[in-house]
Amino acid sequence: MEFDVVIVGAGPAGLAAAIRLKQLAAEKGSELSVVVLEKGSEVGAHILSGAVIDPIGLDTLIPDWREKNPPLKTEVSEDRFYYLWKDGGIGFPNFLMPPLMSNHGCYAGSLGALTKWLAEQAEALGVDIYPGIAVTEEIFGPNGEIEGVLTGDMGVARDGSHKDSYTPGMALTGKYTLVAEGARGSLSKKLIRKLGLDAESGPQKYGIGLKELWEVPSEKHKPGLVQHTMGWPLPDGIGGGSFLYHFGENLVSVGFVVHLDYDNPYLNPFKEFQRAKTHPRIREHLEGGKRIACGARALTEGGIQAIPKLPFPGGALIGCAAGFMNVPRIKGSHNAMLSGIMAAEAAFAAIEAGRSRDVLEAYPEAVASSAMAKELKKVRNVKPLWSRFGTRIGIALGGMDMWLNTLFPFLGHTLKHLKADYASLRKAKDVKPIEYEKPDGVFTFDILSSVFLSGTNHAENQPVHLKLADPSIPIERNLPEFAEPAQCYCPAFVYEVVEEGDRLRFQINAQNCVHCKTCDVKDPAQNINWVPPEGGDGPNYVNM
């Protein structure tokens, strides 16, 4: 199947690019075919975010979006920041925060619901959107350019044989291919490595974001209240914190982010999240409520100094596939949309000029001079300072750095990230195991009941999509050196070390996978390769 532009991923970046391409074509009166491929069962099924959304991306893409019945209805009305210790905490006055940290003017809501709405706008303009389609390979041309992508075969059994439902994958080619898979996408990871797109950038940094959606009594609901915390339950040397947003009809999003450069192999991000909810500052918002959804997703944290080269012959990286998230704001969807818009404008101009499958140099040039780049430049040193000095000192230094870069935007010193996240673990013998409380079933919960609330489903008789480069490493290396940390960092109980007589075996429960990609990032041997399962498999998030 041939198109003018092929877009991989129906998130905010991919859909913004598709919409902008069609807008430009309509303005010029030209024909332009655009296809968006989405591995989730429907648009939004694999989308998970806080989310407090800066509307600058929507304002740029669809200036009258507020008049088109969007799902974003709750404007931020109150902004709270706390540093917590076990039984208490201290609030930060808003006037001490750099201006860009303010959430006023932003909207609390569901990014999944917003992408569904964006898909409707795109389809109304003539964009073809195919959900349930997993892209597995890129197609290279004779000169190394990207011609398009291949989708995965359907109906393949675990042993590689073809089931009765077998359907071969398809080749979709285009003049340009935009990769918008989100953080640690399998296709973008291969392209970055194969084409050396990160040769001049530092290592990308990641976090894991865990989220629950609660329905609370109406008397407890405070629409527009936004709360962020740092500190307890994480030790000072580990970055992260909680978020809590009131929105919609008696809904509260509560979540927790752990930076994946943590050093203790016994740390369990899911259980740290459960522990965080017992703090009075968080628990008070959930009392009398009911948990109705749960999920997890990796997020990019490297900032502007970790963004790889964006264009390559035949296409470009957009959105969190490149890494435009603002770490201190915990926001990336607005920048994802802006990057999609800029890439679309570069691709459309190239096609109008009769070009195809070359390098879209106008895209990084637009990014470099954009408001998005100015925003990311102001916060570029926050994550490195946090990693080097811990939460108390690192955040204080980061706050001062943001103020200096706000007042004196010409400042240019940029701190580099010291190492990739997988290289940060200490040996198990050098740290203490962490004892976690048993879940109470009221505020705290076990992993398997949480996986159930994610709606995750995989056909069991299919190849395991979590590939081990060397099957011996988990037991022979990772277990004695790091207590096999996959047992702890995975939020879905995918990985187990099980006893079989007098031997140990590494078991992969692939059907539990919520596609967070944490294992692909954090495995100390870089032995786990996450690849897409059959299209449509995985979580089925609603309102997340």
Coordinates of C-alpha atoms in Angstrom, one line a residue:
M1 CA 0.0 0.0 0.0
E2 CA 1.4 3.4 -1.0
F3 CA 0.8 6.7 0.7
D4 CA 2.4 10.1 0.6
V5 CA 3.1 10.0 4.4
V6 CA 3.1 7.0 6.7
I7 CA 2.9 7.7 10.4
V8 CA 3.6 5.1 13.1
G9 CA 1.7 5.7 16.3
A10 CA -1.7 7.3 17.0
G11 CA -0.6 9.4 20.0
P12 CA -0.6 13.2 20.2
A13 CA 2.5 13.6 18.0
G14 CA 1.3 11.2 15.2
L15 CA -2.2 12.6 15.1
A16 CA -1.1 16.2 15.2
A17 CA 1.2 15.5 12.2
A18 CA -1.6 13.8 10.3
I19 CA -4.1 16.6 11.0
R20 CA -1.5 19.3 10.0
L21 CA -0.6 17.5 6.8
K22 CA -4.3 17.4 5.8
Q23 CA -4.8 21.0 6.8
L24 CA -1.9 22.1 4.6
A25 CA -3.2 20.0 1.7
A26 CA -6.6 21.6 2.0
E27 CA -5.2 25.1 2.1
K28 CA -3.2 24.4 -1.1
G29 CA -6.0 22.4 -2.8
S30 CA -3.8 19.5 -3.3
E31 CA -4.3 15.7 -2.8
L32 CA -2.3 14.1 0.0
S33 CA -2.7 10.6 1.3
V34 CA -1.8 10.1 5.0
V35 CA -2.1 6.8 7.0
V36 CA -1.6 6.4 10.7
L37 CA -0.8 2.9 12.1
E38 CA -1.6 2.1 15.7
K39 CA -0.8 -1.1 17.6
G40 CA -3.5 -0.7 20.2
S41 CA -6.9 -2.3 19.7
E42 CA -8.3 1.3 19.2
V43 CA -6.9 4.8 19.4
G44 CA -6.2 5.6 23.0
A45 CA -6.0 1.9 24.2
H46 CA -2.2 2.2 24.8
I47 CA -2.2 5.9 25.9
L48 CA -1.3 6.5 29.5
S49 CA -0.4 9.9 31.0
G50 CA -1.1 12.0 34.1
A51 CA -2.4 14.3 32.5
V52 CA -2.3 18.0 33.0
I53 CA -2.1 19.3 29.4
D54 CA -0.7 22.6 28.3
P55 CA -3.0 23.7 25.5
I56 CA -0.3 25.4 23.4
G57 CA -0.2 22.3 21.1
L58 CA -4.0 22.3 20.6
D59 CA -4.1 26.0 20.2
T60 CA -1.5 25.8 17.4
L61 CA -3.1 22.9 15.7
I62 CA -6.8 23.6 16.0
P63 CA -7.3 27.2 17.3
D64 CA -11.1 26.7 17.8
W65 CA -10.7 23.3 19.6
R66 CA -12.7 24.5 22.6
E67 CA -15.8 24.8 20.4
K68 CA -15.5 21.3 19.0
N69 CA -16.7 19.4 22.2
P70 CA -13.2 18.2 23.2
P71 CA -12.8 15.9 26.2
L72 CA -10.7 18.5 28.1
K73 CA -13.2 20.3 30.3
T74 CA -11.4 20.8 33.6
E75 CA -9.2 23.8 33.8
V76 CA -6.6 23.8 36.6
S77 CA -7.9 25.9 39.5
E78 CA -5.4 25.1 42.3
D79 CA -1.7 24.2 42.2
R80 CA 0.0 22.4 45.1
F81 CA 3.6 21.3 45.6
Y82 CA 4.8 19.4 48.6
Y83 CA 8.0 17.8 49.9
L84 CA 7.0 14.8 52.0
W85 CA 8.4 12.8 54.9
K86 CA 6.7 9.8 56.3
D87 CA 3.9 11.4 58.4
G88 CA 4.0 15.0 57.1
G89 CA 5.4 17.5 54.6
I90 CA 5.9 21.1 53.7
G91 CA 4.3 23.0 50.9
F92 CA 6.1 25.2 48.4
P93 CA 4.6 28.7 47.9
N94 CA 3.8 29.1 44.3
F95 CA 5.6 32.5 44.1
L96 CA 8.9 30.6 44.7
M97 CA 8.3 28.4 41.7
P98 CA 9.7 29.5 38.3
P99 CA 6.9 30.8 36.0
L100 CA 7.0 27.8 33.7
M101 CA 6.1 25.5 36.6
S102 CA 2.6 27.0 37.0
N103 CA -0.2 24.8 35.8
H104 CA -2.8 27.6 35.6
G105 CA -4.2 27.8 32.1
C106 CA -3.7 24.0 31.6
Y107 CA -6.3 21.3 31.6
A108 CA -6.6 18.2 33.8
G109 CA -8.0 15.2 31.9
S110 CA -7.4 12.0 30.0
L111 CA -4.8 12.0 27.2
G112 CA -6.3 8.7 26.0
A113 CA -9.7 10.5 25.6
L114 CA -7.9 13.4 23.9
T115 CA -6.2 11.1 21.3
K116 CA -9.6 9.6 20.5
W117 CA -11.0 13.1 19.8
L118 CA -7.9 14.0 17.8
A119 CA -8.5 10.8 15.7
E120 CA -12.0 11.9 15.0
Q121 CA -10.7 15.3 13.8
A122 CA -8.1 13.6 11.6
E123 CA -10.6 11.2 10.0
A124 CA -12.9 14.0 9.3
L125 CA -10.1 15.5 7.2
G126 CA -9.5 12.3 5.3
V127 CA -6.7 10.6 7.3
D128 CA -6.7 6.8 7.2
I129 CA -6.2 5.4 10.7
Y130 CA -5.7 1.7 11.2
P131 CA -5.7 0.5 14.8
G132 CA -4.7 -3.0 15.8
I133 CA -1.7 -2.9 13.4
A134 CA 1.7 -3.5 14.9
V135 CA 4.7 -2.2 12.9
T136 CA 7.7 -4.6 13.2
E137 CA 10.2 -3.5 10.6
E138 CA 11.4 -0.6 8.6
I139 CA 11.9 -0.9 4.8
F140 CA 15.2 0.4 3.6
G141 CA 15.8 1.5 0.0
P142 CA 18.9 0.9 -2.1
N143 CA 20.6 4.0 -0.8
G144 CA 19.8 3.5 2.9
E145 CA 16.7 5.7 2.8
I146 CA 13.5 4.6 4.6
E147 CA 10.8 3.7 2.1
G148 CA 8.2 2.6 4.6
V149 CA 7.4 0.0 7.2
L150 CA 6.3 -3.6 7.5
T151 CA 3.4 -4.7 9.8
G152 CA 3.6 -7.9 11.8
D153 CA 2.1 -11.2 10.7
M154 CA -1.1 -12.2 12.5
G155 CA -2.0 -15.8 13.5
V156 CA 1.5 -17.1 14.2
A157 CA 1.7 -19.8 16.9
R158 CA 4.3 -19.8 19.7
D159 CA 6.3 -22.4 17.8
G160 CA 6.4 -20.3 14.7
S161 CA 3.8 -22.3 12.8
H162 CA 0.9 -20.7 11.1
K163 CA -2.5 -21.0 12.7
D164 CA -5.8 -21.1 10.7
S165 CA -6.1 -17.4 11.3
Y166 CA -2.7 -16.6 9.8
T167 CA -2.5 -13.3 7.8
P168 CA 0.8 -12.1 6.5
G169 CA 2.0 -8.6 7.3
M170 CA 1.8 -5.7 4.8
A171 CA 4.3 -3.3 3.4
L172 CA 3.2 0.4 3.6
T173 CA 5.4 2.8 1.7
G174 CA 5.5 6.5 1.6
K175 CA 7.4 9.5 0.5
Y176 CA 8.1 10.1 4.2
T177 CA 7.7 8.0 7.3
L178 CA 7.1 9.7 10.7
V179 CA 7.8 7.6 13.7
A180 CA 5.6 8.6 16.7
E181 CA 5.7 5.5 18.9
G182 CA 6.2 7.2 22.2
A183 CA 9.0 6.5 24.7
R184 CA 11.4 3.6 23.9
G185 CA 9.4 2.6 20.8
S186 CA 10.7 -0.6 19.2
L187 CA 11.0 0.8 15.7
S188 CA 12.5 4.1 16.8
K189 CA 15.0 2.3 19.0
K190 CA 16.2 0.3 16.0
L191 CA 16.5 3.3 13.8
I192 CA 18.4 5.3 16.4
R193 CA 20.9 2.5 16.7
K194 CA 21.1 1.5 13.1
L195 CA 21.4 5.1 11.8
G196 CA 23.5 6.4 14.7
L197 CA 21.0 9.1 15.4
D198 CA 22.3 9.4 19.0
A199 CA 26.0 9.8 18.1
E200 CA 26.0 13.4 19.1
S201 CA 23.5 13.4 22.0
G202 CA 23.9 12.0 25.5
P203 CA 22.2 8.8 26.6
Q204 CA 18.4 9.1 26.8
K205 CA 17.1 8.9 30.4
Y206 CA 13.8 7.4 31.4
G207 CA 11.3 7.1 34.3
I208 CA 8.5 4.7 34.9
G209 CA 5.1 6.3 35.4
L210 CA 2.4 4.4 37.3
K211 CA -1.1 5.6 37.4
E212 CA -4.5 4.7 38.9
L213 CA -7.9 6.3 38.1
W214 CA -10.2 6.6 41.0
E215 CA -13.9 7.6 41.3
V216 CA -14.4 9.5 44.5
P217 CA -17.5 10.8 46.4
S218 CA -18.8 14.1 45.0
E219 CA -18.1 15.9 48.3
K220 CA -14.5 14.9 48.1
H221 CA -14.1 16.0 44.5
K222 CA -12.3 19.3 43.8
P223 CA -12.3 19.8 40.0
G224 CA -9.1 21.4 38.8
L225 CA -7.0 20.7 41.9
V226 CA -3.5 19.7 40.9
Q227 CA -1.0 18.3 43.4
H228 CA 2.6 17.1 43.0
T229 CA 4.9 15.8 45.7
M230 CA 8.6 14.8 46.1
G231 CA 10.4 13.0 48.8
W232 CA 8.8 10.1 50.8
P233 CA 8.6 7.2 50.2
L234 CA 11.7 7.4 48.0
P235 CA 15.0 7.9 49.6
D236 CA 16.8 11.2 48.9
G237 CA 19.1 9.6 46.3
I238 CA 16.3 8.4 44.0
G239 CA 14.4 10.8 41.9
G240 CA 10.6 10.8 41.4
G241 CA 7.4 11.7 43.1
S242 CA 3.6 11.6 43.0
F243 CA 0.9 13.4 41.0
L244 CA -2.8 13.8 41.8
Y245 CA -5.3 15.5 39.6
H246 CA -9.1 16.1 40.1
F247 CA -11.0 16.2 36.8
G248 CA -14.2 15.2 35.0
E249 CA -17.1 13.7 36.9
N250 CA -15.8 12.8 40.3
L251 CA -12.5 11.4 38.9
V252 CA -9.1 11.6 40.4
S253 CA -5.9 10.5 38.6
V254 CA -3.2 9.5 41.1
G255 CA 0.2 8.3 40.0
F256 CA 3.9 8.0 40.8
V257 CA 7.0 8.4 38.8
V258 CA 10.3 6.7 39.6
H259 CA 13.4 7.8 37.7
L260 CA 15.0 4.7 36.2
D261 CA 18.6 5.7 37.2
Y262 CA 17.9 4.3 40.7
D263 CA 20.6 2.1 42.2
N264 CA 18.9 -0.4 44.5
P265 CA 18.0 -3.6 42.6
Y266 CA 15.4 -4.4 45.3
L267 CA 13.4 -1.2 44.6
N268 CA 9.9 -2.0 43.3
P269 CA 8.3 1.1 41.6
F270 CA 4.8 -0.4 41.8
K271 CA 5.1 -1.0 45.5
E272 CA 6.6 2.4 46.1
F273 CA 3.5 3.8 44.4
Q274 CA 1.2 1.8 46.7
R275 CA 3.2 3.0 49.7
A276 CA 2.9 6.6 48.6
K277 CA -0.9 6.5 48.6
T278 CA -0.9 5.8 52.4
H279 CA 0.5 9.3 53.1
P280 CA -2.1 11.7 54.6
R281 CA -1.5 14.2 51.8
I282 CA -2.5 11.7 49.2
R283 CA -4.8 9.3 51.1
E284 CA -7.2 12.1 52.0
H285 CA -8.1 12.6 48.3
L286 CA -9.0 8.9 47.9
E287 CA -11.0 8.1 51.0
G288 CA -14.4 6.7 50.2
G289 CA -13.4 6.2 46.6
K290 CA -13.0 3.3 44.3
R291 CA -10.1 2.4 42.0
I292 CA -11.4 1.8 38.5
A293 CA -8.3 1.6 36.2
C294 CA -4.6 1.1 36.5
G295 CA -1.5 1.1 34.2
A296 CA 2.1 2.0 33.7
R297 CA 4.4 3.5 31.0
A298 CA 8.0 4.5 30.6
L299 CA 8.6 8.2 29.9
T300 CA 11.6 10.1 28.5
E301 CA 13.5 12.3 30.9
G302 CA 16.7 13.1 29.1
G303 CA 15.7 16.6 28.1
I304 CA 17.1 18.7 25.2
Q305 CA 20.7 17.3 25.6
A306 CA 19.4 13.7 25.0
I307 CA 17.3 14.4 21.9
P308 CA 18.8 12.4 19.0
K309 CA 19.1 13.6 15.4
L310 CA 15.5 14.0 14.4
P311 CA 15.4 13.5 10.6
F312 CA 16.9 10.6 8.6
P313 CA 16.7 9.8 4.9
G314 CA 13.0 9.2 4.3
G315 CA 11.5 10.2 7.6
A316 CA 11.9 11.6 11.1
L317 CA 11.3 11.0 14.8
I318 CA 8.5 13.0 16.5
G319 CA 7.0 13.2 19.9
C320 CA 8.4 11.1 22.8
A321 CA 10.1 8.8 20.2
A322 CA 12.6 11.6 20.2
G323 CA 12.1 12.8 23.8
F324 CA 10.6 16.3 24.2
M325 CA 9.2 15.8 27.7
N326 CA 9.8 18.6 30.2
V327 CA 10.8 16.7 33.3
P328 CA 10.1 19.2 36.1
R329 CA 6.7 20.0 34.6
I330 CA 6.0 16.3 34.0
K331 CA 4.6 17.3 30.6
G332 CA 5.3 16.2 27.1
S333 CA 2.1 15.9 25.2
H334 CA 2.0 19.6 24.2
N335 CA 5.6 19.3 22.9
A336 CA 4.8 16.0 21.2
M337 CA 2.0 17.8 19.3
L338 CA 4.2 20.8 18.4
S339 CA 6.9 18.4 17.0
G340 CA 4.3 16.6 14.9
I341 CA 3.2 19.9 13.5
M342 CA 6.7 21.0 12.6
A343 CA 7.6 17.7 11.0
A344 CA 4.3 17.8 9.0
E345 CA 5.1 21.2 7.7
A346 CA 8.6 20.1 6.7
A347 CA 7.3 17.0 5.0
F348 CA 4.5 18.8 3.2
A349 CA 6.9 21.5 1.8
A350 CA 9.2 18.8 0.6
I351 CA 6.4 16.9 -1.2
E352 CA 5.1 20.1 -2.7
A353 CA 8.6 20.7 -4.1
G354 CA 8.6 17.2 -5.7
R355 CA 11.0 15.7 -3.2
S356 CA 10.7 12.3 -1.4
R357 CA 12.7 10.1 0.9
D358 CA 15.4 12.6 1.6
V359 CA 16.4 14.3 4.8
L360 CA 13.9 16.9 6.2
E361 CA 16.4 19.4 7.4
A362 CA 13.7 22.1 7.8
Y363 CA 12.2 20.0 10.7
P364 CA 15.2 20.3 13.1
E365 CA 15.7 23.9 12.0
A366 CA 12.1 24.7 13.0
V367 CA 12.5 22.9 16.3
A368 CA 15.7 24.8 17.2
S369 CA 13.9 28.1 16.8
S370 CA 10.6 27.1 18.4
A371 CA 9.0 27.9 21.8
M372 CA 9.4 24.2 22.5
A373 CA 13.2 24.4 22.4
K374 CA 13.2 27.6 24.5
E375 CA 11.1 25.8 27.1
L376 CA 13.3 22.7 27.2
K377 CA 16.5 24.8 27.3
K378 CA 15.3 26.5 30.6
V379 CA 15.0 23.1 32.3
R380 CA 17.9 21.3 30.8
N381 CA 20.0 21.0 33.9
V382 CA 17.2 19.9 36.4
K383 CA 17.4 16.2 35.7
P384 CA 21.3 16.0 35.8
L385 CA 21.3 18.0 39.0
W386 CA 18.6 15.8 40.5
S387 CA 20.6 12.7 39.6
R388 CA 23.9 14.0 40.9
F389 CA 22.8 15.6 44.2
G390 CA 19.6 13.8 45.2
T391 CA 16.1 15.3 45.8
R392 CA 16.8 17.9 48.5
I393 CA 19.9 19.5 47.2
G394 CA 19.4 18.6 43.5
I395 CA 15.9 20.2 43.3
A396 CA 17.0 23.3 45.1
L397 CA 19.9 23.7 42.6
G398 CA 17.5 22.8 39.8
G399 CA 15.1 25.5 40.9
M400 CA 17.8 28.1 41.0
D401 CA 19.0 27.0 37.6
M402 CA 15.5 27.4 36.1
W403 CA 15.2 30.9 37.6
L404 CA 18.6 31.9 36.2
N405 CA 17.7 30.6 32.8
T406 CA 14.3 32.4 33.0
L407 CA 15.9 35.7 33.9
F408 CA 19.0 35.3 31.7
P409 CA 18.0 33.1 28.8
F410 CA 21.4 33.6 27.1
L411 CA 23.1 31.3 29.7
G412 CA 24.5 28.3 27.9
H413 CA 26.0 25.8 30.3
T414 CA 24.5 22.4 29.9
L415 CA 25.2 19.4 32.2
K416 CA 25.5 16.1 30.6
H417 CA 24.0 12.8 31.8
L418 CA 26.6 10.6 33.2
K419 CA 25.4 7.2 32.1
A420 CA 22.5 5.2 30.8
D421 CA 19.9 4.0 33.3
Y422 CA 20.7 0.3 33.0
A423 CA 24.3 1.0 34.2
S424 CA 23.2 2.6 37.5
L425 CA 22.4 -0.5 39.6
R426 CA 24.6 -1.4 42.5
K427 CA 25.4 -5.1 43.3
A428 CA 22.7 -6.8 45.4
K429 CA 25.3 -7.6 48.1
D430 CA 26.1 -3.9 48.6
V431 CA 22.5 -2.8 49.4
K432 CA 19.7 -3.9 51.7
P433 CA 16.5 -5.6 50.5
I434 CA 13.4 -3.4 50.9
E435 CA 10.5 -4.7 53.0
Y436 CA 7.1 -3.6 51.6
E437 CA 3.8 -3.7 53.5
K438 CA 1.1 -6.1 52.4
P439 CA -1.7 -4.4 50.4
D440 CA -4.8 -3.6 52.4
G441 CA -7.2 -3.8 49.4
V442 CA -8.5 -0.3 50.3
F443 CA -5.8 2.2 49.3
T444 CA -3.0 -0.3 48.4
F445 CA -3.3 -3.3 46.0
D446 CA -1.4 -6.2 44.6
I447 CA 0.1 -6.4 41.1
L448 CA -2.2 -9.0 39.5
S449 CA -5.4 -7.2 40.5
S450 CA -3.9 -4.0 39.0
V451 CA -3.0 -5.8 35.7
F452 CA -6.7 -6.9 35.5
L453 CA -7.8 -3.3 35.8
S454 CA -5.5 -2.4 32.8
G455 CA -7.6 -4.6 30.5
T456 CA -4.5 -6.3 29.3
N457 CA -4.9 -9.2 27.0
H458 CA -2.6 -11.2 24.8
A459 CA -3.4 -14.3 22.7
E460 CA -1.5 -17.0 24.6
N461 CA -0.5 -19.1 21.6
Q462 CA 1.8 -16.6 19.9
P463 CA 5.6 -16.0 20.0
V464 CA 6.8 -14.3 23.3
H465 CA 7.3 -10.7 22.5
L466 CA 10.0 -10.2 25.2
K467 CA 13.1 -11.5 23.6
L468 CA 16.2 -12.6 25.5
A469 CA 19.4 -12.2 23.5
D470 CA 21.0 -14.8 25.9
P471 CA 18.6 -16.9 27.8
S472 CA 21.3 -17.9 30.4
I473 CA 21.9 -14.3 31.6
P474 CA 19.0 -13.9 34.0
I475 CA 20.0 -16.9 36.1
E476 CA 23.7 -17.0 35.6
R477 CA 24.5 -13.3 35.8
N478 CA 21.6 -11.1 36.8
L479 CA 20.4 -13.3 39.7
P480 CA 23.8 -13.6 41.6
E481 CA 24.9 -10.0 40.8
F482 CA 21.6 -8.0 41.0
A483 CA 19.0 -10.4 42.5
E484 CA 17.4 -10.4 39.0
P485 CA 15.9 -7.0 39.2
A486 CA 13.2 -7.7 36.6
Q487 CA 11.3 -9.3 39.4
C488 CA 11.0 -5.9 41.0
Y489 CA 11.1 -3.2 38.3
C490 CA 8.3 -4.8 36.2
P491 CA 4.9 -3.4 37.3
A492 CA 3.0 -6.4 35.9
F493 CA 4.6 -9.5 37.3
V494 CA 5.9 -10.5 33.9
Y495 CA 9.2 -11.9 35.2
E496 CA 9.7 -14.6 37.8
V497 CA 12.5 -16.8 39.1
V498 CA 10.9 -20.1 39.8
E499 CA 12.3 -23.3 41.4
E500 CA 12.1 -26.5 39.5
G501 CA 13.6 -29.3 41.7
D502 CA 17.2 -28.3 42.3
R503 CA 17.4 -25.7 39.6
L504 CA 16.1 -22.2 39.0
R505 CA 14.4 -21.0 35.9
F506 CA 13.6 -17.5 34.5
Q507 CA 9.9 -17.4 33.6
I508 CA 8.3 -14.8 31.3
N509 CA 4.6 -14.3 31.8
A510 CA 4.2 -12.3 28.6
Q511 CA 0.4 -12.2 28.8
N512 CA 0.7 -9.8 31.7
C513 CA 2.7 -7.2 29.9
V514 CA 1.3 -3.7 29.9
H515 CA 3.8 -2.5 27.3
C516 CA 5.5 -0.1 29.7
K517 CA 9.0 -0.9 28.2
T518 CA 10.7 -0.6 31.6
C519 CA 12.5 -4.0 31.1
D520 CA 13.9 -2.8 27.8
V521 CA 15.4 0.2 29.5
K522 CA 16.5 -1.1 32.9
D523 CA 17.8 -4.6 32.4
P524 CA 21.5 -4.3 33.5
A525 CA 22.7 -6.7 30.8
Q526 CA 20.5 -5.1 28.1
N527 CA 19.4 -8.6 27.4
I528 CA 15.7 -8.0 27.1
N529 CA 14.4 -6.7 23.8
W530 CA 10.7 -5.6 23.7
V531 CA 9.1 -6.2 20.3
P532 CA 5.5 -5.8 19.4
P533 CA 3.1 -8.7 19.9
E534 CA 0.2 -9.2 17.6
G535 CA -1.6 -5.9 16.8
G536 CA -4.4 -5.1 19.1
D537 CA -2.9 -7.0 22.1
G538 CA -1.8 -5.4 25.3
P539 CA -3.6 -3.0 27.6
N540 CA -7.0 -1.5 26.8
Y541 CA -6.9 1.7 28.8
V542 CA -10.1 3.7 29.2
N543 CA -9.9 7.3 30.2
M544 CA -6.2 7.1 31.1

